[in-house]
């Protein structure tokens, strides 16, 4: 079965075409800068890569371009669109309602629409992606995979904020958590690599990219996570604050900042960018720190210290802890950050292997010493593969029955 995975953002759509259940990637690519005159389509099939720059007015047109290139005689991966039996969509917010991926029907669409209120920056684009796919591939089964689903197992004690309870009842203000597909993927993969049943496996997963979050996973299920009601809480991120005293907002409001400015400040101007004053990109900061820039160095240190603190917190709810897993652009590629986070934790049974940490050889690797009670691993995330797996699992019985 051919499964097309779609990740629709505000101005881009990323896609991957899978042959399932083999999990083979037949083609992948993206349309970026949707709505601009110089939108860019990048498409890879086998060893060939094509790039096209032309105006792509909206997501519907972007979907049209993606489907055209998938069946293109030279660059395409399939002969006709009817081969695409299923489309798996990344959807950021599924509220408390969706504990797993769902075949899209009117009820599911209505709920995703309802959660626009909770994720105004993400769900509208995800919806547009689903509608464009429905329009262009009316016979395909559409499946929605929610970033929040993996975290619906978090118990009340961990998801409830100490705000007046009515806010939860009235507005569903609580911790939801995000990056769930990634946390689930690397937790399952780590269990497999350690040869432990996934439902008996305890791990702390650290997704460190431009957005960053951690999850405490007990018996294969998320029991706590660093992101909250929105993806702003928790770790220091590229441009987001993570945890900070909310009274700072009242203070700044008193100084004349309005809601819009505070929102931009917390989501777009803080984090690594805010502290360093120069970049939200870890590679740039590492370079600058090496050249002696003190604020770039400070940004990296604050970033790493926050992760370390959350490891400490999550250790108290996982007994035993089998593994700590690093993933995401920074988690997978920055030995420096992993070192700052993991060194000198021997007293907790976490023994870091500095040499293994530096090795470039393997994409998946262990960076703890053989005598460490807790294995530290680097595992590249693959949210698309996880979405393709879910879409296939849900769609295969339906496709067979019809
Ligand atoms: P993501 O959002 O997962 O794509 O991650 C993006 C982040 O990963 C950016 O801060 C990049 O600078 C960082 N990153 C990617 N490659 C490296 C690398 N080799 N060393 C340090 N950071 C990296």
Coordinates of C-alpha atoms and ligand atoms in Angstrom, one line a residue:
X1 CA 0.0 0.0 0.0
X2 CA 1.3 3.5 -0.9
X3 CA 0.9 5.9 2.0
X4 CA 1.5 9.7 1.5
X5 CA 2.6 11.5 4.6
X6 CA 1.7 15.2 4.8
X7 CA 3.1 17.7 7.3
X8 CA 1.4 21.1 6.5
X9 CA 2.8 24.2 8.2
X10 CA 1.9 27.8 7.8
X11 CA 3.9 28.4 4.6
X12 CA 5.1 24.9 3.7
X13 CA 4.0 21.4 3.1
X14 CA 6.5 18.5 3.6
X15 CA 5.7 15.1 2.1
X16 CA 7.0 11.6 2.0
X17 CA 5.6 8.7 -0.1
X18 CA 6.0 5.3 1.6
X19 CA 5.5 1.8 0.4
X20 CA 4.0 0.0 3.4
X21 CA 4.3 -2.2 5.3
X22 CA 7.9 -2.3 4.1
X23 CA 8.5 1.3 5.3
X24 CA 10.4 2.1 2.1
X25 CA 10.5 5.8 1.2
X26 CA 9.7 6.1 -2.5
X27 CA 9.9 9.9 -2.8
X28 CA 10.0 12.9 -0.5
X29 CA 10.2 16.6 -0.6
X30 CA 8.6 19.9 0.3
X31 CA 6.9 23.0 -1.0
X32 CA 8.2 26.1 0.8
X33 CA 7.2 29.8 0.9
X34 CA 3.6 29.0 -0.1
X35 CA 1.9 32.3 -1.0
X36 CA 5.1 33.9 -2.2
X37 CA 6.2 34.6 -5.8
X38 CA 9.3 32.5 -5.3
X39 CA 7.8 29.4 -3.7
X40 CA 10.2 26.4 -3.9
X41 CA 9.4 22.8 -4.6
X42 CA 12.1 20.3 -3.8
X43 CA 11.5 16.7 -4.7
X44 CA 13.7 13.6 -4.2
X45 CA 13.1 10.3 -5.8
X46 CA 15.9 7.6 -5.7
X47 CA 19.1 9.4 -6.3
X48 CA 17.5 12.3 -8.2
X49 CA 16.7 15.7 -6.7
X50 CA 14.7 18.4 -8.5
X51 CA 14.0 21.9 -7.4
X52 CA 11.5 24.2 -9.0
X53 CA 10.9 27.9 -8.2
X54 CA 7.5 29.2 -9.2
X55 CA 4.6 31.0 -7.4
X56 CA 2.4 28.6 -5.5
X57 CA -0.6 30.6 -4.3
X58 CA -2.0 28.4 -1.6
X59 CA -1.9 25.0 0.1
X60 CA -4.4 23.5 -2.5
X61 CA -2.1 24.5 -5.3
X62 CA 0.9 23.2 -3.3
X63 CA -0.8 19.8 -3.0
X64 CA -1.6 19.9 -6.7
X65 CA 2.1 20.4 -7.5
X66 CA 3.2 17.6 -5.1
X67 CA 0.7 15.2 -6.7
X68 CA 1.9 16.2 -10.2
X69 CA 5.5 15.5 -9.5
X70 CA 4.7 12.2 -7.8
X71 CA 3.3 10.9 -11.1
X72 CA 5.8 12.8 -13.3
X73 CA 7.2 10.5 -16.0
X74 CA 10.8 11.5 -15.3
X75 CA 10.8 12.4 -11.6
X76 CA 7.8 10.6 -10.3
X77 CA 7.6 7.5 -8.0
X78 CA 4.2 6.1 -9.2
X79 CA 2.3 5.8 -12.4
X80 CA -1.0 7.1 -11.3
X81 CA -2.5 8.9 -8.2
X82 CA -5.0 6.1 -7.7
X83 CA -2.0 4.1 -6.2
X84 CA -2.1 6.4 -3.2
X85 CA -4.5 4.5 -0.9
X86 CA -3.9 6.5 2.2
X87 CA -2.7 9.9 3.3
X88 CA -1.4 10.4 6.9
X89 CA -1.5 13.9 8.2
X90 CA 0.4 15.4 11.1
X91 CA -2.1 17.4 13.2
X92 CA -0.7 19.3 16.1
X93 CA -3.6 19.5 18.6
X94 CA -6.1 16.7 19.3
X95 CA -7.1 18.0 22.7
X96 CA -8.2 15.4 25.3
X97 CA -10.3 13.7 22.7
X98 CA -7.8 11.8 20.5
X99 CA -5.7 9.2 22.3
X100 CA -4.4 7.9 19.0
X101 CA -4.4 8.4 15.3
X102 CA -7.9 8.5 13.6
X103 CA -9.4 8.0 10.2
X104 CA -10.7 11.4 9.2
X105 CA -14.5 11.7 9.0
X106 CA -16.8 14.7 9.6
X107 CA -16.6 14.2 13.4
X108 CA -12.8 14.2 13.4
X109 CA -12.7 17.2 11.1
X110 CA -15.1 19.1 13.4
X111 CA -12.9 18.3 16.4
X112 CA -9.7 19.5 14.7
X113 CA -11.6 22.6 13.9
X114 CA -12.7 23.0 17.5
X115 CA -9.1 22.7 18.7
X116 CA -8.0 25.6 16.4
X117 CA -8.8 27.7 19.5
X118 CA -6.0 25.8 21.4
X119 CA -3.5 25.7 18.6
X120 CA -4.2 28.8 16.4
X121 CA -0.7 28.7 14.8
X122 CA -0.9 25.1 13.7
X123 CA -4.3 23.4 13.4
X124 CA -5.6 25.7 10.7
X125 CA -2.7 24.7 8.4
X126 CA -3.1 21.1 9.2
X127 CA -6.8 21.4 8.3
X128 CA -6.0 23.1 5.0
X129 CA -3.7 20.2 4.3
X130 CA -6.3 17.6 5.0
X131 CA -8.9 19.4 2.9
X132 CA -6.5 19.8 0.0
X133 CA -5.7 16.1 0.1
X134 CA -9.4 15.2 0.3
X135 CA -10.1 17.4 -2.7
X136 CA -7.2 16.0 -4.8
X137 CA -7.4 12.4 -3.7
X138 CA -11.1 11.8 -3.0
X139 CA -10.7 8.0 -2.9
X140 CA -7.8 7.8 -0.5
X141 CA -8.3 7.2 3.2
X142 CA -7.2 10.2 5.2
X143 CA -5.7 9.6 8.6
X144 CA -4.9 12.3 11.2
X145 CA -2.0 11.7 13.6
X146 CA -2.0 14.1 16.6
X147 CA 1.1 15.5 18.3
X148 CA -0.8 15.4 21.6
X149 CA -2.1 11.8 21.3
X150 CA 0.9 10.1 23.0
X151 CA 0.6 12.4 26.0
X152 CA -3.1 11.7 26.7
X153 CA -1.8 9.0 29.1
X154 CA -0.4 11.7 31.4
X155 CA -2.2 11.4 34.8
X156 CA -4.2 14.3 36.2
X157 CA -1.5 15.0 38.9
X158 CA 0.9 15.9 36.1
X159 CA -1.4 17.7 33.7
X160 CA -3.4 19.9 36.1
X161 CA -2.1 23.4 36.7
X162 CA -2.6 25.0 40.1
X163 CA -5.0 27.5 38.6
X164 CA -8.7 27.8 39.7
X165 CA -10.2 24.4 38.7
X166 CA -13.0 26.2 36.8
X167 CA -10.5 27.2 34.1
X168 CA -10.0 23.5 33.4
X169 CA -13.7 22.8 33.4
X170 CA -14.6 25.8 31.3
X171 CA -11.7 26.2 28.9
X172 CA -9.8 22.9 29.3
X173 CA -6.7 24.7 30.5
X174 CA -4.3 21.9 31.3
X175 CA -1.0 20.4 30.2
X176 CA -1.3 18.7 26.8
X177 CA 2.3 18.2 25.6
X178 CA 3.5 18.1 22.0
X179 CA 6.0 16.3 19.8
X180 CA 4.2 13.1 20.8
X181 CA 4.9 11.2 17.6
X182 CA 8.6 11.8 17.9
X183 CA 8.7 10.9 21.6
X184 CA 6.8 7.7 20.9
X185 CA 8.9 6.8 17.9
X186 CA 12.3 7.1 19.7
X187 CA 11.0 5.5 22.9
X188 CA 9.8 2.4 20.9
X189 CA 13.0 2.3 19.0
X190 CA 15.1 2.5 22.1
X191 CA 13.1 -0.4 23.7
X192 CA 13.8 -2.4 20.6
X193 CA 17.5 -1.6 20.6
X194 CA 17.7 -2.6 24.3
X195 CA 15.6 -5.7 23.7
X196 CA 13.1 -4.7 26.4
X197 CA 9.3 -5.1 25.9
X198 CA 8.0 -1.7 24.9
X199 CA 5.3 -1.8 27.6
X200 CA 7.9 -2.5 30.3
X201 CA 10.3 0.2 29.2
X202 CA 11.0 3.4 31.1
X203 CA 12.8 6.2 29.4
X204 CA 13.4 10.0 29.3
X205 CA 13.1 11.2 25.7
X206 CA 14.7 14.6 24.8
X207 CA 13.5 16.0 21.5
X208 CA 15.9 19.0 21.0
X209 CA 15.4 20.8 17.8
X210 CA 14.2 24.3 17.1
X211 CA 11.2 23.4 19.3
X212 CA 12.3 21.3 22.3
X213 CA 10.5 19.0 24.7
X214 CA 11.1 16.1 27.0
X215 CA 8.9 13.2 28.0
X216 CA 8.9 10.8 30.9
X217 CA 7.8 7.5 29.5
X218 CA 6.8 4.7 32.0
X219 CA 5.9 1.3 30.7
X220 CA 5.8 2.7 27.2
X221 CA 3.4 5.4 27.9
X222 CA 4.0 9.1 28.5
X223 CA 3.4 10.1 32.1
X224 CA 4.8 13.6 32.0
X225 CA 6.2 16.1 29.5
X226 CA 7.9 19.5 29.6
X227 CA 5.5 21.3 27.1
X228 CA 2.2 22.4 28.5
X229 CA -1.0 24.0 27.4
X230 CA 0.9 25.3 24.4
X231 CA 4.4 24.5 23.0
X232 CA 5.8 27.5 24.9
X233 CA 6.4 25.8 28.3
X234 CA 9.4 23.8 29.4
X235 CA 12.8 23.8 27.8
X236 CA 14.6 26.7 26.3
X237 CA 14.0 26.7 22.5
X238 CA 15.3 28.4 19.4
X239 CA 13.1 31.5 20.0
X240 CA 10.8 30.4 22.8
X241 CA 11.3 31.1 26.5
X242 CA 10.3 27.7 28.0
X243 CA 9.6 28.0 31.8
X244 CA 9.8 31.4 33.3
X245 CA 8.0 33.3 36.0
X246 CA 4.6 34.5 34.5
X247 CA 4.7 37.5 36.8
X248 CA 7.3 38.9 34.4
X249 CA 4.5 39.4 31.9
X250 CA 2.5 41.4 34.4
X251 CA 5.5 43.5 35.1
X252 CA 6.2 44.1 31.4
X253 CA 2.5 44.9 30.9
X254 CA 2.9 47.5 33.5
X255 CA 5.8 48.9 31.6
X256 CA 3.6 49.3 28.5
X257 CA 4.0 46.0 26.5
X258 CA 0.7 44.9 25.0
X259 CA -0.6 41.3 24.5
X260 CA 0.7 41.1 20.9
X261 CA 4.2 42.3 21.9
X262 CA 4.3 39.9 24.8
X263 CA 3.3 37.0 22.6
X264 CA 5.9 37.8 20.1
X265 CA 8.5 38.3 22.8
X266 CA 7.9 34.9 24.4
X267 CA 7.5 32.9 21.1
X268 CA 9.7 34.6 18.6
X269 CA 12.3 36.7 20.4
X270 CA 13.4 34.6 23.4
X271 CA 15.2 31.3 23.9
X272 CA 18.6 30.9 22.3
X273 CA 18.0 34.0 20.2
X274 CA 16.9 36.1 23.1
X275 CA 19.9 35.2 25.3
X276 CA 22.6 35.3 22.6
X277 CA 21.1 38.3 20.8
X278 CA 22.4 36.9 17.5
X279 CA 20.9 33.5 16.5
X280 CA 18.4 30.8 17.3
X281 CA 20.6 28.3 15.5
X282 CA 22.7 26.0 17.7
X283 CA 25.3 25.5 15.0
X284 CA 25.9 29.2 14.7
X285 CA 26.0 29.6 18.5
X286 CA 28.5 26.8 18.9
X287 CA 30.7 28.5 16.3
X288 CA 30.4 31.9 18.0
X289 CA 31.0 30.5 21.5
X290 CA 34.2 28.9 20.2
X291 CA 35.3 32.3 18.9
X292 CA 34.8 33.7 22.4
X293 CA 31.3 35.2 22.2
X294 CA 30.2 35.1 25.9
X295 CA 26.4 35.4 25.3
X296 CA 26.4 32.6 22.7
X297 CA 28.2 30.5 25.3
X298 CA 25.7 31.5 28.0
X299 CA 22.8 30.6 25.7
X300 CA 24.1 27.1 25.1
X301 CA 24.7 26.7 28.9
X302 CA 21.3 27.9 29.9
X303 CA 19.8 25.6 27.2
X304 CA 21.7 22.5 28.5
X305 CA 21.1 23.3 32.2
X306 CA 17.4 23.3 31.7
X307 CA 17.4 19.9 30.1
X308 CA 19.6 18.6 32.9
X309 CA 17.1 20.0 35.4
X310 CA 14.2 18.2 33.7
X311 CA 16.2 14.9 33.7
X312 CA 16.5 15.4 37.5
X313 CA 12.7 15.9 37.8
X314 CA 11.7 13.0 35.6
X315 CA 14.1 10.7 37.4
X316 CA 11.9 10.9 40.4
X317 CA 8.9 9.4 38.6
X318 CA 10.8 6.6 36.7
X319 CA 12.0 3.6 38.6
X320 CA 14.0 2.0 37.2
X321 CA 15.1 4.4 34.4
X322 CA 16.4 2.3 31.5
X323 CA 17.4 5.0 29.1
X324 CA 17.8 8.6 28.2
X325 CA 17.3 9.3 24.5
X326 CA 18.4 12.3 22.5
X327 CA 16.8 13.2 19.2
X328 CA 16.0 16.3 17.0
X329 CA 18.5 18.5 15.2
X330 CA 20.4 19.4 18.3
X331 CA 19.9 16.2 20.2
X332 CA 21.2 14.1 17.2
X333 CA 24.0 16.4 16.1
X334 CA 25.5 18.4 19.0
X335 CA 28.0 16.4 21.0
X336 CA 28.7 19.6 23.0
X337 CA 25.1 20.0 24.2
X338 CA 24.9 16.3 25.0
X339 CA 28.1 16.6 27.0
X340 CA 26.9 19.6 29.0
X341 CA 23.7 17.8 29.8
X342 CA 25.1 14.3 30.7
X343 CA 28.5 14.8 32.2
X344 CA 29.0 14.3 36.0
X345 CA 25.7 12.5 36.6
X346 CA 27.6 9.4 37.9
X347 CA 25.9 9.8 41.3
X348 CA 22.6 9.0 39.6
X349 CA 23.9 5.9 37.9
X350 CA 24.2 7.8 34.6
X351 CA 27.7 7.3 33.3
X352 CA 28.5 9.3 30.2
X353 CA 31.1 8.1 27.7
X354 CA 32.7 11.3 26.3
X355 CA 34.5 9.4 23.5
X356 CA 31.4 7.6 22.2
X357 CA 29.6 10.9 22.3
X358 CA 32.1 12.4 19.8
X359 CA 32.0 9.6 17.3
X360 CA 30.4 10.5 14.0
X361 CA 30.1 6.9 12.7
X362 CA 26.6 5.7 13.6
X363 CA 23.4 7.6 13.3
X364 CA 22.0 5.5 16.2
X365 CA 24.5 5.2 19.0
X366 CA 25.0 4.6 22.7
X367 CA 26.9 7.4 24.5
X368 CA 27.0 5.9 28.0
X369 CA 29.7 3.6 29.3
X370 CA 29.1 -0.2 29.6
X371 CA 28.8 0.0 33.4
X372 CA 26.1 2.8 33.3
X373 CA 22.8 1.8 35.0
X374 CA 21.1 4.0 32.5
X375 CA 21.8 3.8 28.8
X376 CA 22.2 7.1 27.0
X377 CA 21.3 6.9 23.4
X378 CA 21.1 9.1 20.3
X379 CA 18.3 8.0 18.0
X380 CA 17.3 10.1 14.9
X381 CA 13.6 10.8 15.0
X382 CA 11.4 9.8 12.2
X383 CA 7.9 11.2 12.7
X384 CA 7.0 10.6 9.1
X385 CA 7.7 6.9 9.4
X386 CA 5.6 6.7 12.6
X387 CA 2.7 8.5 10.8
X388 CA 3.0 6.2 7.8
X389 CA 2.8 3.2 10.2
X390 CA -0.3 4.5 12.0
X391 CA -2.0 5.4 8.7
X392 CA -1.2 2.0 7.3
X393 CA -2.5 0.2 10.4
X394 CA -5.8 2.1 10.4
X395 CA -6.4 2.0 6.7
X396 CA -5.3 -1.6 5.8
X397 CA -8.4 -3.3 7.3
X398 CA -10.7 -0.7 5.7
X399 CA -9.0 -1.0 2.3
X400 CA -9.3 -4.8 2.5
X401 CA -13.0 -4.7 3.4
X402 CA -13.9 -2.5 0.5
Ligands
LIG1 P1 15.2 20.7 14.0 O1 14.2 21.7 14.4 O2 15.0 19.3 14.6 O3 15.5 20.6 12.6 O4 16.6 21.2 14.7 C1 17.2 22.4 14.3 C2 18.3 22.8 15.3 O5 19.3 21.7 15.2 C3 19.0 24.1 15.0 O6 19.3 24.8 16.2 C4 20.3 23.6 14.4 O7 21.4 24.5 14.6 C5 20.6 22.4 15.2 N1 21.6 21.5 14.5 C6 21.5 20.9 13.4 N2 22.7 20.3 13.1 C7 23.6 20.6 14.1 C8 25.0 20.3 14.4 N3 25.7 19.6 13.6 N4 25.5 20.8 15.5 C9 24.7 21.6 16.4 N5 23.4 21.9 16.2 C10 22.9 21.4 15.0

